[in-house]
Amino acid sequence: MWASKRAENVPASVFSLMDAALGRARAAGRTVINLSIGSSDQHPPDAVLDELRAATHDPATYRYPVFSDTSPLRQAAAAYLGRRFGVSVNPDTEVLPLIGAQEGLAHLLLAVTDPGDTLLLPDPCYPPYLGAVAVAGLRTHLLPLLPQRGFLPDLDAVPEGVNARALLLNYPNNPTSAVADAAFFRQAAEWCRARGILLIHDHPYAELTFGDYRAPSALEAGLDGVVELHSLSKTHHLGGFRVGFAAGDARAIAALARVKGAVDFHPYLGIQRAAALALGLPDEVCRAGAHVFQARRDALVPALRNIGWDVQTPQASMYAWARVPGLTDSVAFAVRAAEESGVALSPGRAFGERGEGFVRFALVQPPEVLVEAARRLGTVSL
Ligand SMILES: Cc1ncc(COP(=O)(O)O)c(C=O)c1O
């Protein structure tokens, strides 16, 4: 009786199903390997934690932060975008701190769309996108991400009659770990501009890249009609601290600031100081974290191929996306795998219909544990 249609339309999370299955595995005495949730297990840089500790002793950080208080973080974000991607943004009008990219996306959709508008949404995608879509009352036109296209959407396949308001992309991608190059973002931005569609790029894995690969920014295609969401959750292991920023088209950023003004007061000032410091740290700091995930990738991918699973070697992100030969019900399989082997994965179906037949591994355990997980999974029947 007290739930709105909007609330009821937010899809339930599959993680509670996995949690229950792991509970049964524990009750049966199995040691559990949880690879289902993509939360970094590494520590934030010491300097970042020191900055936050110091801020908690500074009474100037205890009040509500107002917009002008966010200037140091906005400037640090602008300097990072300039240094890392060669993108020039005005920190006063083209950057806004977020309480994480997830918060930013949900409010951005409220800020730039009206109920009944259409969002072009990849399938599969990060599941909270569907919740944000429900909260904003949007329709979706799904863009299949297929292995044969490198998990990039075919924008030319969108029918002329689809009158969309925004396109949501995310590369390095969750769940497929696919990457997109600068030329793809240029084409996508041009395609959107020609149709009056806002391009939203969710970019939390910007620095989780392997070897010589570096992820581009969608903002390299110009700021006009483009907004990008950055997060320190994965790049600096600050997931629990809830901080990120939006950057791009000043009109969309202004609309987002209006909506957020009705909802929150910006992140705690101490977290803003810590995030500003993090964004100014030398590149090697993020590279060190990325190397840890790369070593895990290098252990898991061959171990999965060994049990006959089909997996590409990711160039970025903290996931491996594996097609399991003969798999037709990934949710039932993931529940059974958790119960029988103690290994929790994310079923591909949880990310959308096009995810069926796949499972996603989060690289959140040391290499030897990942190899053990693959060994155990090889004993689970389909
Ligand atoms: C694609 C994507 N966007 C956003 C988030 C959440 O980011 P944040 O912690 O900044 O809210 C995640 C976390 O897994 C993600 O995979």
Coordinates of N, CA and C in Angstrom, one line a residue, residues 55-274:
A55 N 40.9 15.6 7.9 CA 39.7 16.5 7.7 C 38.7 16.2 8.8
T56 N 38.6 15.0 9.3 CA 37.6 14.7 10.4 C 38.0 15.5 11.7
H57 N 39.2 16.0 11.8 CA 39.6 16.8 13.0 C 39.5 18.3 12.7
D58 N 39.1 18.6 11.5 CA 38.9 20.0 11.2 C 37.4 20.4 11.2
P59 N 37.1 21.2 12.2 CA 35.6 21.6 12.4 C 35.1 22.3 11.2
A60 N 35.9 22.9 10.3 CA 35.4 23.5 9.1 C 34.7 22.5 8.2
T61 N 35.0 21.2 8.4 CA 34.4 20.3 7.5 C 33.0 19.7 8.0
Y62 N 32.6 20.2 9.1 CA 31.4 19.5 9.8 C 30.1 20.0 9.3
R63 N 30.1 21.2 8.6 CA 28.8 21.7 8.2 C 28.3 21.2 6.8
Y64 N 27.1 21.6 6.4 CA 26.7 21.2 5.1 C 27.6 21.9 4.0
P65 N 28.1 21.1 3.1 CA 28.9 21.8 2.0 C 27.9 22.5 1.0
V66 N 28.3 23.7 0.6 CA 27.5 24.4 -0.4 C 28.3 24.3 -1.7
F67 N 27.7 24.8 -2.8 CA 28.4 24.6 -4.1 C 29.8 25.2 -4.1
S68 N 30.0 26.4 -3.5 CA 31.3 27.0 -3.6 C 32.3 26.1 -2.8
D69 N 31.9 25.4 -1.8 CA 32.8 24.5 -1.1 C 33.4 23.4 -2.0
T70 N 32.7 23.1 -3.1 CA 33.1 22.0 -4.0 C 34.2 22.4 -5.0
S71 N 34.6 23.7 -4.9 CA 35.5 24.2 -5.9 C 36.8 23.4 -6.0
P72 N 37.5 23.1 -4.8 CA 38.7 22.3 -5.0 C 38.6 21.0 -5.7
L73 N 37.5 20.3 -5.4 CA 37.3 19.0 -6.0 C 37.0 19.2 -7.5
R74 N 36.2 20.2 -7.8 CA 35.9 20.4 -9.2 C 37.1 20.8 -10.0
Q75 N 38.0 21.6 -9.4 CA 39.3 21.9 -10.0 C 40.2 20.7 -10.2
A76 N 40.2 19.9 -9.2 CA 41.0 18.7 -9.3 C 40.5 17.7 -10.4
A77 N 39.2 17.7 -10.5 CA 38.6 16.8 -11.5 C 38.9 17.4 -12.9
A78 N 38.8 18.7 -13.1 CA 39.2 19.3 -14.3 C 40.6 19.1 -14.7
A79 N 41.5 19.2 -13.7 CA 42.9 19.0 -13.9 C 43.2 17.6 -14.3
Y80 N 42.5 16.6 -13.7 CA 42.6 15.2 -14.0 C 42.2 15.0 -15.5
L81 N 41.0 15.5 -15.9 CA 40.6 15.3 -17.2 C 41.5 15.9 -18.3
G82 N 42.1 17.0 -17.9 CA 43.1 17.6 -18.8 C 44.4 16.8 -18.9
R83 N 44.9 16.4 -17.8 CA 46.1 15.6 -17.8 C 46.0 14.3 -18.4
R84 N 44.9 13.6 -18.1 CA 44.7 12.2 -18.5 C 44.2 12.0 -19.9
F85 N 43.2 12.9 -20.3 CA 42.6 12.7 -21.6 C 42.8 13.9 -22.6
G86 N 43.4 15.0 -22.1 CA 43.6 16.1 -23.0 C 42.3 16.9 -23.1
V87 N 41.3 16.7 -22.2 CA 40.0 17.3 -22.3 C 40.0 18.6 -21.4
S88 N 39.5 19.7 -22.0 CA 39.5 20.9 -21.2 C 38.0 21.2 -20.8
V89 N 37.8 21.3 -19.4 CA 36.5 21.6 -18.9 C 36.6 22.8 -18.0
N90 N 35.5 23.5 -18.0 CA 35.4 24.7 -17.0 C 34.9 24.1 -15.7
P91 N 35.8 24.2 -14.6 CA 35.4 23.5 -13.4 C 34.2 24.2 -12.7
D92 N 33.8 25.4 -13.1 CA 32.7 26.1 -12.5 C 31.3 25.7 -13.1
T93 N 31.4 25.3 -14.4 CA 30.1 25.1 -15.1 C 30.0 23.7 -15.7
E94 N 31.1 23.0 -15.9 CA 31.1 21.7 -16.6 C 31.5 20.5 -15.7
V95 N 31.6 20.7 -14.4 CA 32.0 19.6 -13.5 C 31.0 19.7 -12.3
L96 N 30.6 18.5 -11.8 CA 29.8 18.5 -10.5 C 30.2 17.3 -9.7
P97 N 30.6 17.4 -8.4 CA 30.8 16.3 -7.6 C 29.6 15.4 -7.4
L98 N 29.8 14.1 -7.3 CA 28.7 13.1 -7.1 C 29.0 12.3 -5.9
I99 N 27.9 11.7 -5.4 CA 28.0 10.7 -4.3 C 28.1 9.4 -4.9
G100 N 29.0 9.2 -5.8 CA 29.2 8.0 -6.6 C 28.5 8.1 -8.0
A101 N 29.0 7.4 -9.0 CA 28.5 7.4 -10.3 C 27.0 6.9 -10.3
Q102 N 26.7 6.0 -9.5 CA 25.4 5.4 -9.5 C 24.3 6.4 -9.1
E103 N 24.6 7.2 -8.0 CA 23.8 8.3 -7.6 C 23.7 9.3 -8.8
G104 N 24.8 9.6 -9.4 CA 24.9 10.6 -10.4 C 24.0 10.2 -11.6
L105 N 24.1 8.9 -12.0 CA 23.3 8.5 -13.1 C 21.8 8.6 -12.9
A106 N 21.4 8.1 -11.7 CA 19.9 8.1 -11.4 C 19.4 9.6 -11.4
H107 N 20.2 10.5 -10.8 CA 19.7 11.9 -10.8 C 19.9 12.6 -12.2
L108 N 20.9 12.1 -12.9 CA 21.1 12.7 -14.3 C 19.9 12.4 -15.2
L109 N 19.4 11.1 -15.1 CA 18.2 10.7 -15.9 C 17.0 11.6 -15.5
L110 N 16.9 11.8 -14.1 CA 15.8 12.7 -13.7 C 15.9 14.1 -14.2
A111 N 17.2 14.5 -14.4 CA 17.5 15.9 -14.8 C 17.3 16.2 -16.2
V112 N 17.5 15.1 -17.1 CA 17.6 15.4 -18.5 C 16.5 14.7 -19.3
T113 N 15.6 14.0 -18.6 CA 14.5 13.3 -19.3 C 13.2 13.6 -18.6
D114 N 12.1 13.3 -19.2 CA 10.8 13.4 -18.6 C 10.1 12.0 -18.7
P115 N 9.2 11.7 -17.8 CA 8.6 10.4 -17.8 C 8.0 10.1 -19.2
G116 N 8.2 8.9 -19.6 CA 7.7 8.5 -20.9 C 8.8 8.6 -22.0
D117 N 9.9 9.4 -21.7 CA 10.9 9.5 -22.7 C 11.6 8.2 -22.9
T118 N 12.4 8.1 -24.0 CA 13.0 6.8 -24.3 C 14.5 6.9 -24.1
L119 N 15.1 5.9 -23.5 CA 16.5 5.9 -23.3 C 17.1 4.7 -24.1
L120 N 18.1 4.9 -24.8 CA 18.8 3.9 -25.5 C 19.8 3.2 -24.6
L121 N 19.5 1.9 -24.3 CA 20.2 1.2 -23.2 C 20.8 -0.1 -23.7
P122 N 22.1 -0.3 -23.4 CA 22.7 -1.5 -23.8 C 22.1 -2.7 -23.1
D123 N 22.2 -3.9 -23.8 CA 21.7 -5.2 -23.2 C 22.8 -6.2 -23.6
P124 N 23.6 -6.7 -22.6 CA 23.5 -6.5 -21.1 C 24.0 -5.2 -20.6
C125 N 23.6 -4.9 -19.4 CA 24.1 -3.6 -18.7 C 24.2 -3.8 -17.2
Y126 N 24.8 -2.8 -16.6 CA 24.9 -2.8 -15.1 C 23.5 -2.7 -14.5
P127 N 23.0 -3.7 -13.7 CA 21.6 -3.8 -13.4 C 21.0 -2.5 -12.7
P128 N 21.7 -1.7 -11.9 CA 21.1 -0.5 -11.4 C 20.6 0.5 -12.4
Y129 N 21.1 0.4 -13.7 CA 20.6 1.2 -14.7 C 19.1 1.0 -14.9
L130 N 18.6 -0.2 -14.7 CA 17.2 -0.5 -14.9 C 16.4 0.1 -13.8
G131 N 17.0 0.1 -12.6 CA 16.3 0.8 -11.5 C 16.2 2.2 -11.7
A132 N 17.3 2.9 -12.2 CA 17.3 4.3 -12.5 C 16.2 4.6 -13.5
V133 N 16.1 3.7 -14.5 CA 15.2 3.9 -15.6 C 13.7 3.9 -15.0
A134 N 13.5 2.9 -14.1 CA 12.2 2.8 -13.5 C 11.8 4.0 -12.7
V135 N 12.8 4.5 -11.9 CA 12.6 5.7 -11.0 C 12.2 6.9 -11.9
A136 N 12.9 7.0 -13.0 CA 12.7 8.2 -13.9 C 11.5 8.0 -14.8
G137 N 10.9 6.8 -14.8 CA 9.7 6.5 -15.6 C 9.9 6.5 -17.1
L138 N 11.1 6.0 -17.4 CA 11.5 6.0 -18.9 C 11.1 4.7 -19.6
R139 N 10.9 4.8 -20.9 CA 10.9 3.6 -21.7 C 12.4 3.3 -22.2
T140 N 12.6 2.1 -22.6 CA 13.9 1.8 -23.1 C 13.9 1.2 -24.5
H141 N 14.8 1.5 -25.3 CA 15.1 0.8 -26.5 C 16.4 0.1 -26.3
L142 N 16.4 -1.2 -26.3 CA 17.6 -2.0 -26.0 C 18.5 -2.1 -27.2
L143 N 19.8 -1.9 -26.9 CA 20.9 -2.1 -27.9 C 21.7 -3.4 -27.6
P144 N 21.5 -4.4 -28.4 CA 22.2 -5.7 -28.1 C 23.7 -5.5 -28.1
L145 N 24.4 -6.0 -27.1 CA 25.9 -6.0 -27.1 C 26.3 -7.4 -27.4
L146 N 26.8 -7.6 -28.6 CA 27.1 -9.0 -29.1 C 28.6 -9.3 -29.2
P147 N 29.0 -10.5 -28.9 CA 30.4 -10.8 -29.0 C 31.0 -10.5 -30.3
Q148 N 30.2 -10.8 -31.4 CA 30.8 -10.7 -32.8 C 31.0 -9.2 -33.1
R149 N 30.4 -8.2 -32.3 CA 30.7 -6.8 -32.5 C 31.6 -6.2 -31.4
G150 N 32.3 -7.1 -30.7 CA 33.1 -6.7 -29.6 C 32.3 -6.0 -28.5
F151 N 31.1 -6.4 -28.4 CA 30.1 -5.9 -27.4 C 29.9 -4.4 -27.5
L152 N 30.0 -3.9 -28.7 CA 29.7 -2.5 -29.0 C 28.3 -2.4 -29.7
P153 N 27.5 -1.4 -29.3 CA 26.2 -1.4 -30.0 C 26.3 -0.9 -31.4
D154 N 25.3 -1.4 -32.2 CA 25.2 -1.0 -33.6 C 24.2 0.2 -33.7
L155 N 24.7 1.4 -33.6 CA 23.7 2.5 -33.5 C 22.9 2.7 -34.8
D156 N 23.5 2.3 -36.0 CA 22.8 2.4 -37.2 C 21.6 1.4 -37.3
A157 N 21.6 0.4 -36.4 CA 20.5 -0.5 -36.4 C 19.3 0.0 -35.6
V158 N 19.4 1.2 -35.0 CA 18.3 1.8 -34.2 C 17.3 2.3 -35.3
P159 N 16.1 1.8 -35.3 CA 15.1 2.3 -36.3 C 14.8 3.8 -36.2
E160 N 14.6 4.4 -37.4 CA 14.4 5.9 -37.5 C 13.3 6.3 -36.5
G161 N 12.2 5.4 -36.3 CA 11.1 5.8 -35.6 C 11.3 5.9 -34.1
V162 N 12.5 5.4 -33.6 CA 12.8 5.5 -32.2 C 13.2 6.9 -31.8
N163 N 12.4 7.6 -31.1 CA 12.7 9.0 -30.8 C 13.3 9.1 -29.4
A164 N 14.6 8.9 -29.3 CA 15.2 8.7 -28.0 C 15.7 10.1 -27.4
R165 N 15.8 10.2 -26.1 CA 16.2 11.4 -25.5 C 17.7 11.3 -25.1
A166 N 18.2 10.1 -24.8 CA 19.6 9.9 -24.3 C 20.0 8.5 -24.7
L167 N 21.4 8.4 -24.8 CA 22.0 7.1 -25.0 C 23.0 6.9 -23.9
L168 N 22.9 5.7 -23.3 CA 23.8 5.4 -22.1 C 24.8 4.4 -22.5
L169 N 26.1 4.7 -22.4 CA 27.2 3.8 -22.7 C 28.1 3.6 -21.5
N170 N 28.9 2.6 -21.5 CA 29.8 2.3 -20.4 C 31.0 1.4 -20.9
Y171 N 32.1 2.1 -21.2 CA 33.4 1.3 -21.6 C 34.6 1.9 -20.9
P172 N 35.4 1.1 -20.3 CA 35.4 -0.4 -20.1 C 34.0 -0.8 -19.5
N173 N 33.5 -1.9 -20.0 CA 32.1 -2.2 -19.8 C 32.0 -3.2 -18.6
N174 N 30.9 -3.0 -17.9 CA 30.4 -4.0 -16.9 C 29.1 -4.4 -17.5
P175 N 28.9 -5.7 -17.8 CA 29.6 -6.9 -17.3 C 30.6 -7.4 -18.3
T176 N 30.7 -7.0 -19.6 CA 31.4 -7.8 -20.6 C 32.9 -7.5 -20.6
S177 N 33.3 -6.5 -19.9 CA 34.7 -6.0 -19.8 C 35.2 -5.5 -21.2
A178 N 34.4 -5.3 -22.2 CA 34.8 -4.8 -23.5 C 35.2 -3.4 -23.4
V179 N 36.0 -3.0 -24.3 CA 36.5 -1.6 -24.4 C 36.1 -0.9 -25.7
A180 N 36.1 0.4 -25.7 CA 35.7 1.2 -26.9 C 36.9 2.2 -27.1
D181 N 37.2 2.4 -28.4 CA 38.2 3.4 -28.7 C 37.7 4.8 -28.9
A182 N 38.6 5.8 -29.1 CA 38.2 7.2 -29.2 C 37.3 7.4 -30.5
A183 N 37.6 6.6 -31.5 CA 36.9 6.7 -32.8 C 35.4 6.3 -32.5
F184 N 35.2 5.3 -31.7 CA 33.8 4.8 -31.5 C 33.0 6.0 -30.7
F185 N 33.7 6.6 -29.8 CA 33.0 7.7 -29.0 C 32.7 8.9 -30.0
R186 N 33.7 9.1 -30.9 CA 33.4 10.2 -31.8 C 32.2 9.9 -32.7
Q187 N 32.1 8.7 -33.2 CA 31.0 8.3 -34.0 C 29.7 8.4 -33.2
A188 N 29.8 7.9 -32.0 CA 28.5 7.9 -31.1 C 28.1 9.3 -30.9
A189 N 29.1 10.2 -30.6 CA 28.7 11.6 -30.2 C 28.1 12.3 -31.5
E190 N 28.7 12.0 -32.6 CA 28.2 12.6 -33.9 C 26.8 12.1 -34.2
W191 N 26.6 10.8 -34.0 CA 25.3 10.1 -34.2 C 24.2 10.8 -33.3
C192 N 24.6 11.0 -32.0 CA 23.7 11.6 -31.0 C 23.4 13.0 -31.4
R193 N 24.4 13.8 -31.7 CA 24.2 15.2 -32.0 C 23.3 15.4 -33.2
A194 N 23.5 14.5 -34.2 CA 22.6 14.6 -35.4 C 21.1 14.4 -35.1
R195 N 20.9 13.7 -34.0 CA 19.5 13.4 -33.6 C 19.0 14.1 -32.4
G196 N 19.8 15.0 -31.8 CA 19.4 15.7 -30.6 C 19.3 14.8 -29.4
I197 N 20.2 13.8 -29.3 CA 20.2 12.8 -28.2 C 21.4 13.1 -27.3
L198 N 21.2 13.1 -26.0 CA 22.3 13.3 -25.0 C 23.1 12.0 -24.9
L199 N 24.4 12.1 -25.1 CA 25.2 10.9 -24.9 C 25.7 10.9 -23.4
I200 N 25.4 9.8 -22.7 CA 25.8 9.7 -21.3 C 26.8 8.6 -21.3
H201 N 28.0 8.9 -20.8 CA 29.0 7.8 -20.7 C 29.4 7.6 -19.2
D202 N 29.1 6.3 -18.7 CA 29.4 5.9 -17.3 C 30.8 5.3 -17.3
H203 N 31.8 6.0 -16.6 CA 33.2 5.7 -16.8 C 33.9 5.3 -15.5
P204 N 33.3 4.4 -14.7 CA 34.0 4.1 -13.4 C 35.3 3.3 -13.5
Y205 N 35.5 2.7 -14.7 CA 36.7 1.8 -14.8 C 37.8 2.5 -15.6
A206 N 37.7 3.8 -15.7 CA 38.7 4.6 -16.5 C 40.1 4.2 -16.3
E207 N 40.5 3.9 -15.1 CA 41.9 3.6 -14.8 C 42.2 2.2 -14.5
L208 N 41.2 1.3 -14.6 CA 41.4 -0.1 -14.4 C 41.7 -0.8 -15.7
T209 N 42.9 -0.4 -16.3 CA 43.2 -0.9 -17.6 C 44.5 -1.7 -17.5
F210 N 44.7 -2.6 -18.5 CA 45.8 -3.6 -18.4 C 46.9 -3.4 -19.5
G211 N 48.1 -3.7 -19.2 CA 49.2 -3.6 -20.1 C 49.3 -2.2 -20.6
D212 N 49.5 -2.0 -21.9 CA 49.7 -0.6 -22.4 C 48.3 0.1 -22.8
Y213 N 47.2 -0.7 -22.6 CA 45.9 -0.1 -23.0 C 45.5 1.0 -22.0
R214 N 45.1 2.1 -22.6 CA 44.5 3.2 -21.8 C 43.1 3.5 -22.3
A215 N 42.1 3.6 -21.4 CA 40.8 3.9 -21.9 C 40.6 5.4 -22.2
P216 N 40.0 5.7 -23.4 CA 39.7 7.1 -23.7 C 38.5 7.6 -22.9
S217 N 38.3 8.9 -23.0 CA 37.1 9.5 -22.4 C 36.1 9.9 -23.6
A218 N 34.8 9.7 -23.3 CA 33.9 10.2 -24.4 C 34.0 11.7 -24.6
L219 N 34.5 12.4 -23.6 CA 34.6 13.9 -23.7 C 35.6 14.3 -24.7
E220 N 36.5 13.3 -25.1 CA 37.4 13.6 -26.2 C 36.7 13.9 -27.5
A221 N 35.4 13.5 -27.6 CA 34.6 13.8 -28.8 C 33.9 15.2 -28.7
G222 N 34.3 16.0 -27.7 CA 33.7 17.3 -27.5 C 32.6 17.2 -26.4
L223 N 32.4 18.4 -25.7 CA 31.5 18.4 -24.6 C 30.0 18.6 -25.0
D224 N 29.8 19.1 -26.2 CA 28.5 19.4 -26.6 C 27.6 18.2 -26.7
G225 N 26.6 18.1 -25.8 CA 25.7 16.9 -25.8 C 26.3 15.7 -25.3
V226 N 27.4 15.8 -24.5 CA 28.0 14.6 -23.9 C 28.2 14.9 -22.4
V227 N 27.8 13.9 -21.6 CA 28.1 13.9 -20.1 C 28.8 12.6 -19.7
E228 N 29.9 12.7 -18.9 CA 30.6 11.5 -18.5 C 30.6 11.5 -16.9
L229 N 30.4 10.2 -16.4 CA 30.3 10.0 -15.0 C 31.6 9.3 -14.6
H230 N 32.3 9.9 -13.6 CA 33.6 9.3 -13.1 C 33.3 8.9 -11.7
S231 N 34.1 8.0 -11.2 CA 34.0 7.4 -9.9 C 35.3 7.1 -9.3
L232 N 35.5 7.3 -8.0 CA 36.7 6.9 -7.4 C 36.6 5.5 -6.7
S233 N 35.5 4.9 -6.9 CA 35.2 3.6 -6.2 C 36.2 2.5 -6.6
K234 N 36.4 2.4 -7.9 CA 37.3 1.4 -8.4 C 38.7 1.9 -8.7
T235 N 38.8 3.1 -9.2 CA 40.1 3.6 -9.6 C 41.0 3.8 -8.3
H236 N 40.4 4.2 -7.2 CA 41.1 4.5 -6.0 C 40.6 3.7 -4.8
H237 N 39.8 2.7 -5.1 CA 39.3 1.7 -4.1 C 38.5 2.5 -2.9
L238 N 37.7 3.4 -3.3 CA 37.0 4.3 -2.4 C 35.5 4.0 -2.5
G239 N 35.1 2.8 -2.8 CA 33.7 2.5 -3.1 C 32.8 2.8 -1.9
G240 N 33.3 2.5 -0.7 CA 32.4 2.8 0.5 C 32.3 4.3 0.8
F241 N 33.2 5.1 0.2 CA 33.3 6.5 0.6 C 32.3 7.3 -0.2
R242 N 31.8 6.7 -1.3 CA 30.8 7.3 -2.2 C 31.2 8.7 -2.8
V243 N 32.1 8.7 -3.7 CA 32.5 9.9 -4.4 C 32.8 9.7 -5.8
G244 N 32.5 10.7 -6.6 CA 32.8 10.7 -8.0 C 32.5 12.1 -8.6
F245 N 32.4 12.2 -9.9 CA 32.0 13.5 -10.5 C 31.5 13.3 -11.9
A246 N 30.6 14.3 -12.2 CA 30.1 14.3 -13.6 C 30.8 15.5 -14.3
A247 N 31.0 15.3 -15.6 CA 31.7 16.4 -16.4 C 31.1 16.4 -17.8
G248 N 31.0 17.5 -18.4 CA 30.5 17.6 -19.8 C 29.6 18.8 -20.0
D249 N 28.7 18.6 -20.9 CA 27.8 19.7 -21.4 C 27.2 20.5 -20.3
A250 N 27.5 21.8 -20.3 CA 27.1 22.7 -19.2 C 25.6 22.7 -18.9
R251 N 24.8 22.5 -20.0 CA 23.4 22.6 -19.8 C 22.9 21.3 -19.0
A252 N 23.5 20.2 -19.3 CA 23.1 19.0 -18.6 C 23.6 19.0 -17.2
I253 N 24.9 19.5 -17.0 CA 25.4 19.6 -15.6 C 24.6 20.6 -14.8
A254 N 24.1 21.7 -15.4 CA 23.3 22.6 -14.6 C 22.0 22.0 -14.2
A255 N 21.4 21.2 -15.1 CA 20.1 20.5 -14.8 C 20.4 19.5 -13.7
L256 N 21.5 18.8 -13.7 CA 21.8 17.8 -12.7 C 22.0 18.5 -11.4
A257 N 22.6 19.6 -11.4 CA 22.8 20.4 -10.1 C 21.5 20.8 -9.5
R258 N 20.5 21.2 -10.4 CA 19.2 21.6 -9.9 C 18.5 20.4 -9.2
V259 N 18.5 19.2 -9.8 CA 17.9 18.1 -9.3 C 18.6 17.7 -8.0
K260 N 19.9 17.6 -8.0 CA 20.7 17.2 -6.8 C 20.5 18.2 -5.7
G261 N 20.3 19.5 -6.0 CA 20.0 20.5 -5.0 C 18.8 20.2 -4.2
A262 N 17.8 19.5 -4.8 CA 16.6 19.1 -4.0 C 16.8 17.8 -3.2
V263 N 18.0 17.2 -3.4 CA 18.1 15.8 -2.8 C 19.3 15.8 -1.8
D264 N 20.4 16.4 -2.1 CA 21.6 16.3 -1.2 C 22.4 17.6 -1.1
F265 N 23.4 17.5 -0.3 CA 24.3 18.7 -0.1 C 25.7 18.4 -0.5
H266 N 25.9 17.6 -1.5 CA 27.3 17.3 -2.0 C 27.9 16.3 -1.0
P267 N 29.0 15.6 -1.4 CA 29.7 14.7 -0.4 C 30.3 15.5 0.8
Y268 N 30.4 14.8 1.9 CA 31.1 15.4 3.0 C 32.4 16.1 2.6
L269 N 32.7 17.2 3.2 CA 33.9 18.0 2.8 C 35.2 17.2 2.9
G270 N 35.3 16.4 4.0 CA 36.5 15.6 4.2 C 36.7 14.6 3.0
I271 N 35.6 14.0 2.6 CA 35.7 13.1 1.4 C 36.0 13.9 0.2
Q272 N 35.5 15.1 0.0 CA 35.9 15.9 -1.2 C 37.3 16.2 -1.2
R273 N 37.9 16.5 0.0 CA 39.3 16.8 0.1 C 40.2 15.6 -0.3
A274 N 39.7 14.4 0.3 CA 40.5 13.2 0.0 C 40.4 12.9 -1.5

